[in-house]
C-alpha cells in the first residue's frame, strides 16, 4: 500500500505540474489574443495614417497642377482678349474710312474730289486693319498640361504589405553565461539582405521553459544591434533563469520575435542576517557597519529585523531549492562583532565579493558552520575560516583558522573575492579585481556553510548573485596555479 501511495503521489505531482503548464499556456493564449486585437487596431490605425498621407500628397499635387492649368488659361485668354480688342478697334476704324470713301465718290468738283481721294489714300495707307495679324497669338490647345497616371496607378495597384523579416533562430549551444555576462547568439533562417538591425529583449525569471505571462518581470530592450551576437554585461543573477528573444528589423518594419529561450543563471544570493548580528553592528540587506553606539543601530532597522524573522524575501533563491536560513540563533556578543549570511551553502561552487569602506580598520571575511558560538570570533575556532585585514597601524593581511594565523605578504586588495567549492573542499580568497589568488583552505566540509563577516570600525558592502569568474575557473583547472597561495593552515584538523 505504501508503494502504491508513493506511485500515486508521483502521478499526482506529474499531473499537477502538467496542469500548471496548461494554465500557463492558457494565460499565454489569452494574452496573445489580446495582443492580436491591440496590434490589429494599431496597424489599421497606421494604415489609415499612411493612406491619409497619400491622399494629402495627391490633393496637394492636384491643387498645384490645377493652379498651373488655371494660370495657363488666364495667360491665353488675356492674350486673345488683347488681340480681340485690337481687331475690334481696327475694324471700327476701317468701317469709318470705308464710309468716308463711299461718300467721296459723290463729289462732282474735280479739285475737291482729288483732295478727298488723296486724304482717303493716305488714311488707308496708315490704317491698322492692313497691319493687324489675323492669326491667333495662342492656340486653344491645353494638351501640354495633360497628365497620364497609368504608371503611377499601376504602381499603386501593386502596393502590398511591407516584406517582414522572418524570426531569427537563437543558437542555444552558442549562448554563454559567465562572468556575470550573458552572450546571446542567433542566426536568420535564410539570408535576408534587407535586415538592417536586430532587437533583443530579456527578462529575469524563476521558471524554466517557456516564458510565462503572470508573475513575470517586464522585458528589458536592447535596440539597434548590428551583429548576430550580443553580450549582456553587469548582470546580477538574483533569479534562476533569464528569458531571451530576438527579432529582425528592416528599414521600415520589425519581424516576429524568435522563440524565447531560457538560460540558466544559477548563482549564490544572500543577505546579511541582522537577527544574528552583534548589537554594535548596523545591518541592512548586503551592507554592515560597525556602530559603537550599540543597540541604537539596531533600532533603526527594527522593521527589517521583524521582516527577517518571518522569513527571507521571496525573491531570494537558495541552494538545492531549500529555504534560506532563518534568524533563529542567538545574536553574537562580546568581542565577536559578527554577522552571518542568511543562505547556506550545501553543495556546488559559489562566488561573492566584499568591498571595505576606506575608513574600515579591522574586518574578517570568510565562512563558518551555523553552530558558531555567539562569543566565537572568525578564524579562532575549527568551524570557521577567514581572511583578516588589519588597518589600525599598518595594512596587514592574514589567513585564520582554528586559532592559527598565516600572515600573507601581499597588499590588501580594494575588493575581496570569495570562491567556495563545497564538494571539492576548497575555499579560496582572491583579489577580486586582478583575480590573483590570496590564500586557499582545503578540507572536507561536513556541515552547511554560511558566509561570515566580522568588522570593527567601518563598513563592508557585499556583492552576491555573481557567477564564478572565468579567470577563477581557469585557475581551478591548474593546481599549480593555486599552490603558491596555500600554506600551513591547509592541513589543520577539522
Coordinates of C-alpha atoms in Angstrom, one line a residue:
X1 CA 0.0 0.0 0.0
X2 CA 2.9 2.4 0.8
X3 CA 4.4 1.7 -2.6
X4 CA 1.1 2.4 -4.3
X5 CA 0.8 5.6 -2.3
X6 CA 4.2 6.8 -3.5
X7 CA 3.3 5.9 -7.1
X8 CA 0.0 7.7 -6.8
X9 CA 1.9 10.7 -5.2
X10 CA 4.2 10.8 -8.2
X11 CA 1.3 10.6 -10.6
X12 CA -0.4 13.5 -8.7
X13 CA 2.8 15.5 -8.8
X14 CA 3.2 14.9 -12.5
X15 CA -0.5 15.8 -13.2
X16 CA -0.2 19.0 -11.1
X17 CA 2.9 20.0 -13.0
X18 CA 1.1 19.4 -16.3
X19 CA -1.9 21.3 -15.1
X20 CA 0.4 24.2 -14.2
X21 CA 1.9 24.1 -17.7
X22 CA -1.6 24.1 -19.3
X23 CA -2.7 27.0 -17.1
X24 CA 0.4 28.9 -18.1
X25 CA -0.3 28.1 -21.8
X26 CA -3.9 29.3 -21.4
X27 CA -2.8 32.5 -19.9
X28 CA -0.3 32.9 -22.8
X29 CA -3.1 32.2 -25.4
X30 CA -5.4 34.7 -23.8
X31 CA -2.6 37.3 -23.7
X32 CA -1.8 36.5 -27.4
X33 CA -5.5 37.0 -28.4
X34 CA -5.5 40.3 -26.6
X35 CA -2.2 41.3 -28.2
X36 CA -3.6 40.3 -31.7
X37 CA -6.6 42.6 -31.1
X38 CA -4.5 45.5 -29.9
X39 CA -1.9 45.1 -32.6
X40 CA -4.6 44.8 -35.3
X41 CA -6.1 48.1 -34.2
X42 CA -2.6 49.6 -34.2
X43 CA -1.8 48.5 -37.8
X44 CA -5.2 49.6 -39.0
X45 CA -4.6 53.0 -37.5
X46 CA -1.2 53.1 -39.1
X47 CA -2.7 52.0 -42.4
X48 CA -5.3 54.9 -42.2
X49 CA -2.4 57.3 -41.4
X50 CA -0.5 56.1 -44.5
X51 CA -3.5 56.5 -46.8
X52 CA -4.3 59.8 -45.3
X53 CA -0.8 60.9 -46.0
X54 CA -1.0 59.6 -49.6
X55 CA -4.4 61.4 -50.1
X56 CA -2.8 64.5 -48.7
X57 CA 0.1 64.3 -51.2
X58 CA -2.3 63.6 -54.1
X59 CA -4.5 66.5 -53.0
X60 CA -1.5 68.8 -52.8
X61 CA -0.3 67.7 -56.3
X62 CA -3.8 68.1 -57.8
X63 CA -4.1 71.6 -56.4
X64 CA -0.6 72.5 -57.7
X65 CA -1.4 71.1 -61.2
X66 CA -4.9 72.7 -61.3
X67 CA -3.3 76.1 -60.4
X68 CA -0.8 75.7 -63.3
X69 CA -3.7 75.0 -65.7
X70 CA -5.6 78.0 -64.4
X71 CA -2.6 80.2 -64.8
X72 CA -2.1 79.0 -68.4
X73 CA -5.8 79.5 -69.1
X74 CA -5.6 83.1 -67.8
X75 CA -2.5 83.8 -69.8
X76 CA -4.0 82.6 -73.1
X77 CA -7.4 84.3 -72.5
X78 CA -5.6 87.6 -71.7
X79 CA -3.5 87.3 -75.0
X80 CA -6.6 86.5 -77.0
X81 CA -8.7 89.3 -75.4
X82 CA -5.9 91.8 -76.2
X83 CA -5.8 90.6 -79.8
X84 CA -9.6 90.8 -80.0
X85 CA -9.6 94.3 -78.7
X86 CA -7.0 95.4 -81.3
X87 CA -9.1 93.7 -84.1
X88 CA -12.2 95.5 -82.9
X89 CA -10.5 98.9 -82.9
X90 CA -9.0 98.2 -86.4
X91 CA -12.4 97.1 -87.7
X92 CA -14.1 100.2 -86.4
X93 CA -11.5 102.5 -88.0
X94 CA -11.7 100.6 -91.3
X95 CA -15.5 100.9 -91.4
X96 CA -15.3 104.6 -90.8
X97 CA -12.8 105.0 -93.7
X98 CA -15.0 102.9 -95.9
X99 CA -18.0 105.1 -95.3
X100 CA -15.9 108.2 -96.0
X101 CA -14.6 106.7 -99.2
X102 CA -18.1 105.9 -100.4
X103 CA -19.2 109.5 -99.7
X104 CA -16.2 110.9 -101.6
X105 CA -17.4 109.1 -104.8
X106 CA -20.4 111.5 -104.9
X107 CA -18.2 114.7 -105.1
X108 CA -18.6 116.5 -108.5
X109 CA -15.9 119.1 -108.1
X110 CA -12.7 117.7 -109.5
X111 CA -10.5 119.7 -107.2
X112 CA -12.4 118.7 -104.1
X113 CA -12.6 115.1 -105.3
X114 CA -8.9 115.0 -105.9
X115 CA -8.2 116.3 -102.4
X116 CA -10.7 113.9 -100.8
X117 CA -9.2 110.9 -102.7
X118 CA -5.7 111.9 -101.6
X119 CA -6.7 112.0 -97.9
X120 CA -8.5 108.7 -98.1
X121 CA -5.4 107.2 -99.8
X122 CA -3.2 108.5 -97.0
X123 CA -5.5 107.2 -94.3
X124 CA -5.8 103.8 -95.9
X125 CA -2.0 103.6 -96.1
X126 CA -1.9 104.2 -92.3
X127 CA -4.9 102.1 -91.4
X128 CA -4.3 99.4 -88.7
X129 CA -6.5 97.0 -90.5
X130 CA -3.8 96.4 -93.0
X131 CA -1.1 95.9 -90.2
X132 CA -3.0 93.6 -87.9
X133 CA -2.3 89.8 -87.8
X134 CA -5.3 87.7 -88.5
X135 CA -3.8 84.6 -86.7
X136 CA -4.5 84.0 -83.0
X137 CA -1.4 84.7 -80.9
X138 CA -2.0 81.5 -78.8
X139 CA -3.8 78.2 -79.6
X140 CA -6.7 76.9 -77.7
X141 CA -4.9 73.6 -77.1
X142 CA -4.2 72.7 -73.4
X143 CA -2.8 69.2 -74.2
X144 CA 0.6 70.2 -73.0
X145 CA -0.8 70.2 -69.4
X146 CA -2.4 66.8 -69.7
X147 CA -1.3 64.0 -67.2
X148 CA -1.0 60.3 -67.5
X149 CA -1.1 58.4 -64.3
X150 CA -1.1 55.0 -65.9
X151 CA 2.3 54.1 -64.4
X152 CA 1.5 55.5 -61.0
X153 CA -1.9 53.9 -61.0
X154 CA -0.2 50.5 -61.8
X155 CA 2.3 51.1 -59.0
X156 CA -0.5 51.9 -56.5
X157 CA -2.3 48.8 -57.6
X158 CA 0.8 46.7 -56.8
X159 CA 1.2 48.1 -53.3
X160 CA 1.3 45.3 -50.8
X161 CA 2.2 45.0 -47.1
X162 CA 5.8 45.5 -46.5
X163 CA 8.1 42.4 -46.6
X164 CA 8.5 41.4 -42.9
X165 CA 11.8 39.8 -41.8
X166 CA 11.5 36.2 -40.6
X167 CA 12.0 35.4 -37.0
X168 CA 15.7 34.7 -36.1
X169 CA 16.7 31.4 -34.5
X170 CA 18.7 31.6 -31.2
X171 CA 21.6 29.2 -31.2
X172 CA 21.3 27.9 -27.7
X173 CA 24.6 25.9 -27.9
X174 CA 26.5 29.1 -28.7
X175 CA 24.9 31.1 -25.8
X176 CA 27.3 31.6 -22.9
X177 CA 26.6 32.5 -19.2
X178 CA 29.8 33.5 -17.4
X179 CA 31.5 36.5 -15.5
X180 CA 28.1 38.0 -14.8
X181 CA 27.5 38.3 -18.5
X182 CA 25.2 36.5 -21.0
X183 CA 26.3 36.2 -24.6
X184 CA 23.4 35.5 -26.9
X185 CA 24.0 34.3 -30.4
X186 CA 21.4 33.9 -33.2
X187 CA 21.0 33.5 -37.0
X188 CA 18.4 34.1 -39.7
X189 CA 16.6 31.1 -41.0
X190 CA 17.6 32.3 -44.5
X191 CA 19.8 35.1 -45.7
X192 CA 18.0 38.4 -45.9
X193 CA 20.0 41.4 -47.2
X194 CA 17.2 43.8 -46.2
X195 CA 17.7 43.2 -42.5
X196 CA 19.1 46.5 -41.0
X197 CA 19.4 45.6 -37.3
X198 CA 18.1 43.4 -34.5
X199 CA 16.2 44.0 -31.3
X200 CA 17.0 41.8 -28.2
X201 CA 14.7 41.5 -25.2
X202 CA 15.4 39.8 -21.9
X203 CA 13.8 39.4 -18.5
X204 CA 14.7 37.5 -15.3
X205 CA 12.5 34.7 -14.1
X206 CA 12.5 31.8 -11.7
X207 CA 10.7 29.5 -14.1
X208 CA 12.4 27.1 -16.6
X209 CA 10.9 26.5 -20.1
X210 CA 8.6 28.8 -22.0
X211 CA 8.1 32.4 -21.0
X212 CA 5.1 33.0 -18.7
X213 CA 2.5 35.7 -18.7
X214 CA 1.7 36.0 -15.0
X215 CA 4.2 36.8 -12.1
X216 CA 6.9 37.9 -14.5
X217 CA 9.1 41.0 -14.8
X218 CA 8.7 43.2 -17.9
X219 CA 11.0 42.7 -20.8
X220 CA 14.2 44.8 -21.0
X221 CA 15.0 46.0 -24.5
X222 CA 18.3 46.4 -26.4
X223 CA 17.8 48.1 -29.8
X224 CA 19.8 48.6 -33.0
X225 CA 22.1 45.6 -32.7
X226 CA 24.0 45.3 -36.0
X227 CA 25.7 41.9 -35.3
X228 CA 24.1 38.5 -34.7
X229 CA 25.5 38.3 -31.2
X230 CA 25.2 40.4 -28.2
X231 CA 26.7 40.3 -24.6
X232 CA 24.6 41.5 -21.7
X233 CA 27.0 42.6 -19.0
X234 CA 26.9 43.7 -15.4
X235 CA 24.0 41.5 -14.5
X236 CA 23.1 40.3 -11.0
X237 CA 21.8 36.8 -11.1
X238 CA 19.2 37.1 -8.4
X239 CA 16.9 34.7 -10.3
X240 CA 17.4 31.2 -11.5
X241 CA 16.9 31.8 -15.2
X242 CA 16.6 34.5 -17.9
X243 CA 14.3 34.6 -20.9
X244 CA 15.8 35.9 -24.2
X245 CA 14.2 36.6 -27.5
X246 CA 15.3 38.4 -30.7
X247 CA 13.6 39.9 -33.8
X248 CA 15.0 41.3 -37.0
X249 CA 14.1 44.8 -38.5
X250 CA 14.5 46.2 -41.9
X251 CA 14.3 50.0 -42.7
X252 CA 10.6 50.1 -42.2
X253 CA 9.2 47.2 -40.1
X254 CA 10.1 44.7 -37.4
X255 CA 9.6 41.0 -37.8
X256 CA 8.3 38.4 -35.4
X257 CA 10.2 37.6 -32.3
X258 CA 12.2 34.4 -32.2
X259 CA 11.0 31.6 -29.9
X260 CA 12.2 32.7 -26.5
X261 CA 14.9 30.6 -24.9
X262 CA 15.6 30.2 -21.2
X263 CA 19.2 30.4 -20.0
X264 CA 20.1 29.1 -16.5
X265 CA 21.7 31.9 -14.4
X266 CA 22.2 30.0 -11.1
X267 CA 24.2 32.0 -8.6
X268 CA 24.6 32.2 -4.8
X269 CA 22.4 35.0 -3.4
X270 CA 22.2 36.0 0.2
X271 CA 21.5 39.0 2.5
X272 CA 23.1 39.6 5.9
X273 CA 21.1 38.2 8.7
X274 CA 20.6 41.2 11.1
X275 CA 18.8 38.9 13.6
X276 CA 22.1 37.2 14.3
X277 CA 24.4 40.2 14.2
X278 CA 26.2 41.7 17.1
X279 CA 24.4 44.6 18.8
X280 CA 27.2 47.0 17.7
X281 CA 26.6 46.2 14.0
X282 CA 24.1 48.1 11.8
X283 CA 23.0 45.7 9.1
X284 CA 20.8 46.4 6.1
X285 CA 20.5 43.9 3.2
X286 CA 24.0 43.5 1.9
X287 CA 25.8 46.2 4.0
X288 CA 27.1 46.1 7.5
X289 CA 28.6 48.9 9.5
X290 CA 30.1 49.0 13.0
X291 CA 28.5 51.4 15.4
X292 CA 30.0 51.9 18.9
X293 CA 26.6 53.2 20.0
X294 CA 25.3 49.7 20.3
X295 CA 21.5 49.0 20.3
X296 CA 20.6 52.3 18.6
X297 CA 22.0 50.9 15.4
X298 CA 19.6 48.0 15.5
X299 CA 16.6 50.2 16.4
X300 CA 17.0 51.9 13.0
X301 CA 16.4 48.7 11.2
X302 CA 13.8 47.2 13.6
X303 CA 11.3 46.9 10.8
X304 CA 13.7 45.0 8.6
X305 CA 14.6 42.7 11.6
X306 CA 11.0 41.8 12.1
X307 CA 10.7 41.1 8.4
X308 CA 13.7 38.8 8.5
X309 CA 12.3 36.9 11.5
X310 CA 9.3 36.0 9.5
X311 CA 11.4 34.6 6.7
X312 CA 13.6 35.7 3.9
X313 CA 12.4 37.7 1.0
X314 CA 10.6 35.6 -1.6
X315 CA 12.8 36.9 -4.4
X316 CA 15.8 35.2 -2.9
X317 CA 16.8 31.7 -4.1
X318 CA 18.5 29.0 -2.2
X319 CA 20.8 26.1 -2.9
X320 CA 19.0 22.9 -4.0
X321 CA 15.6 24.5 -3.5
X322 CA 15.9 24.7 0.3
X323 CA 14.7 27.6 2.2
X324 CA 17.2 30.2 3.4
X325 CA 18.5 30.1 6.9
X326 CA 16.1 31.8 9.3
X327 CA 17.1 34.1 12.0
X328 CA 16.6 31.6 14.9
X329 CA 20.1 31.8 16.6
X330 CA 21.4 34.0 19.4
X331 CA 23.0 37.3 18.5
X332 CA 26.8 37.4 18.5
X333 CA 28.1 39.1 21.6
X334 CA 31.2 40.1 23.5
X335 CA 34.2 40.7 21.1
X336 CA 32.6 38.8 18.3
X337 CA 31.4 41.6 16.1
X338 CA 30.0 39.1 13.6
X339 CA 27.1 38.8 11.2
X340 CA 26.3 35.7 9.1
X341 CA 24.6 35.4 5.7
X342 CA 21.0 34.2 5.6
X343 CA 21.6 31.5 3.0
X344 CA 23.6 28.3 3.5
X345 CA 25.9 26.5 1.1
X346 CA 25.4 22.8 1.0
X347 CA 26.8 21.9 -2.4
X348 CA 28.2 23.4 -5.6
X349 CA 30.6 26.2 -6.5
X350 CA 29.8 29.8 -5.5
X351 CA 31.4 33.2 -5.5
X352 CA 30.8 36.6 -3.9
X353 CA 32.8 39.7 -3.3
X354 CA 33.3 42.2 -0.5
X355 CA 34.4 45.8 -0.6
X356 CA 35.5 47.6 2.6
X357 CA 34.9 51.3 3.1
X358 CA 38.0 53.4 3.2
X359 CA 37.8 54.0 6.9
X360 CA 37.4 50.3 7.8
X361 CA 40.1 49.5 10.4
X362 CA 39.6 45.8 11.1
X363 CA 37.5 43.2 9.4
X364 CA 37.3 39.5 8.6
X365 CA 35.6 37.8 5.6
X366 CA 35.0 34.0 5.4
X367 CA 32.6 31.2 6.1
X368 CA 31.5 29.3 9.2
X369 CA 29.3 26.4 10.3
X370 CA 26.0 27.7 11.7
X371 CA 26.9 26.2 15.0
X372 CA 29.5 29.0 15.5
X373 CA 29.2 30.2 19.1
X374 CA 27.8 33.6 20.0
X375 CA 31.2 34.6 21.5
X376 CA 33.4 32.9 18.9
X377 CA 35.5 35.1 16.6
X378 CA 36.1 34.1 13.0
X379 CA 39.2 32.1 12.4
X380 CA 39.6 31.3 16.1
X381 CA 37.6 28.1 16.0
X382 CA 37.9 24.9 13.9
X383 CA 34.4 25.6 12.3
X384 CA 35.3 29.0 10.8
X385 CA 37.8 30.1 8.0
X386 CA 38.6 33.6 7.1
X387 CA 40.9 36.3 5.7
X388 CA 41.6 39.0 8.3
X389 CA 42.5 42.6 7.4
X390 CA 44.0 44.9 10.0
X391 CA 44.4 48.6 9.1
X392 CA 45.0 50.1 12.6
X393 CA 48.7 50.9 12.4
X394 CA 49.8 49.2 9.1
X395 CA 48.0 47.2 6.5
X396 CA 48.2 43.5 7.2
X397 CA 46.6 40.5 5.6
X398 CA 46.3 37.1 7.2
X399 CA 44.5 33.8 6.8
X400 CA 42.9 32.4 10.0
X401 CA 41.5 29.1 11.1
X402 CA 41.4 27.1 14.3
X403 CA 43.1 30.0 16.2
X404 CA 46.1 29.8 13.9
X405 CA 47.3 32.7 11.7
X406 CA 49.2 32.7 8.4
X407 CA 50.4 36.2 7.6
X408 CA 50.2 36.9 3.8
X409 CA 53.0 39.0 2.3
X410 CA 50.8 40.9 -0.3
X411 CA 48.9 44.2 -0.5
X412 CA 45.4 44.3 0.8
X413 CA 43.1 44.4 -2.3
X414 CA 40.3 47.0 -2.7
X415 CA 37.9 44.2 -3.2
X416 CA 38.0 40.6 -1.9
X417 CA 36.6 37.7 -3.9
X418 CA 35.5 34.5 -2.1
X419 CA 35.2 31.2 -4.0
X420 CA 33.7 28.2 -2.2
X421 CA 33.8 24.8 -3.8
X422 CA 31.8 22.9 -1.2
X423 CA 32.0 19.5 -2.8
X424 CA 35.7 19.9 -3.6
X425 CA 36.6 21.1 -0.1
X426 CA 38.1 24.3 -1.2
X427 CA 37.8 27.9 0.0
X428 CA 39.9 30.4 -1.9
X429 CA 40.2 34.2 -1.4
X430 CA 41.0 36.4 -4.4
X431 CA 41.9 39.9 -5.3
X432 CA 38.6 40.5 -6.9
X433 CA 40.0 43.0 -9.4
X434 CA 43.0 41.1 -10.7
X435 CA 41.6 37.6 -9.9
X436 CA 45.0 36.8 -8.3
X437 CA 44.5 34.1 -5.5
X438 CA 45.4 35.3 -2.0
X439 CA 45.0 32.1 0.0
X440 CA 43.3 28.7 -0.2
X441 CA 41.9 26.5 2.6
X442 CA 41.4 22.8 1.7
X443 CA 39.4 20.5 3.8
X444 CA 36.3 18.4 3.8
X445 CA 33.3 20.4 4.8
X446 CA 30.9 18.3 6.9
X447 CA 28.1 20.9 7.6
X448 CA 26.4 23.6 5.5
X449 CA 28.5 26.8 5.4
X450 CA 27.3 30.3 6.0
X451 CA 29.1 33.4 4.7
X452 CA 30.5 35.2 7.7
X453 CA 31.8 38.7 8.4
X454 CA 33.3 40.3 11.4
X455 CA 34.0 44.1 11.5
X456 CA 35.2 46.7 13.9
X457 CA 35.2 50.4 12.8
X458 CA 34.0 51.0 9.3
X459 CA 31.7 49.2 6.9
X460 CA 31.5 46.3 4.4
X461 CA 29.5 46.1 1.2
X462 CA 28.8 42.6 -0.1
X463 CA 28.0 41.7 -3.7
X464 CA 26.1 38.5 -4.3
X465 CA 24.4 36.9 -7.2
X466 CA 27.7 36.6 -9.1
X467 CA 28.8 33.9 -11.5
X468 CA 32.1 32.3 -10.8
X469 CA 34.5 34.3 -12.9
X470 CA 36.1 32.6 -15.9
X471 CA 39.6 33.5 -14.5
X472 CA 38.8 31.7 -11.3
X473 CA 37.5 28.6 -13.2
X474 CA 40.7 28.6 -15.2
X475 CA 42.8 28.6 -12.0
X476 CA 40.8 25.7 -10.6
X477 CA 42.0 23.6 -13.6
X478 CA 45.6 24.2 -12.7
X479 CA 46.5 23.1 -9.2
X480 CA 50.0 24.7 -9.6
X481 CA 48.3 28.0 -10.1
X482 CA 47.0 27.7 -6.5
X483 CA 49.9 26.0 -4.9
X484 CA 51.6 29.3 -4.0
X485 CA 48.5 30.6 -2.2
X486 CA 48.2 27.6 0.1
X487 CA 50.0 27.3 3.4
X488 CA 50.4 25.6 6.7
X489 CA 46.8 26.1 7.6
X490 CA 45.7 23.7 4.9
X491 CA 46.3 20.6 7.0
X492 CA 44.8 21.8 10.2
X493 CA 42.5 19.1 11.7
X494 CA 38.8 19.6 11.2

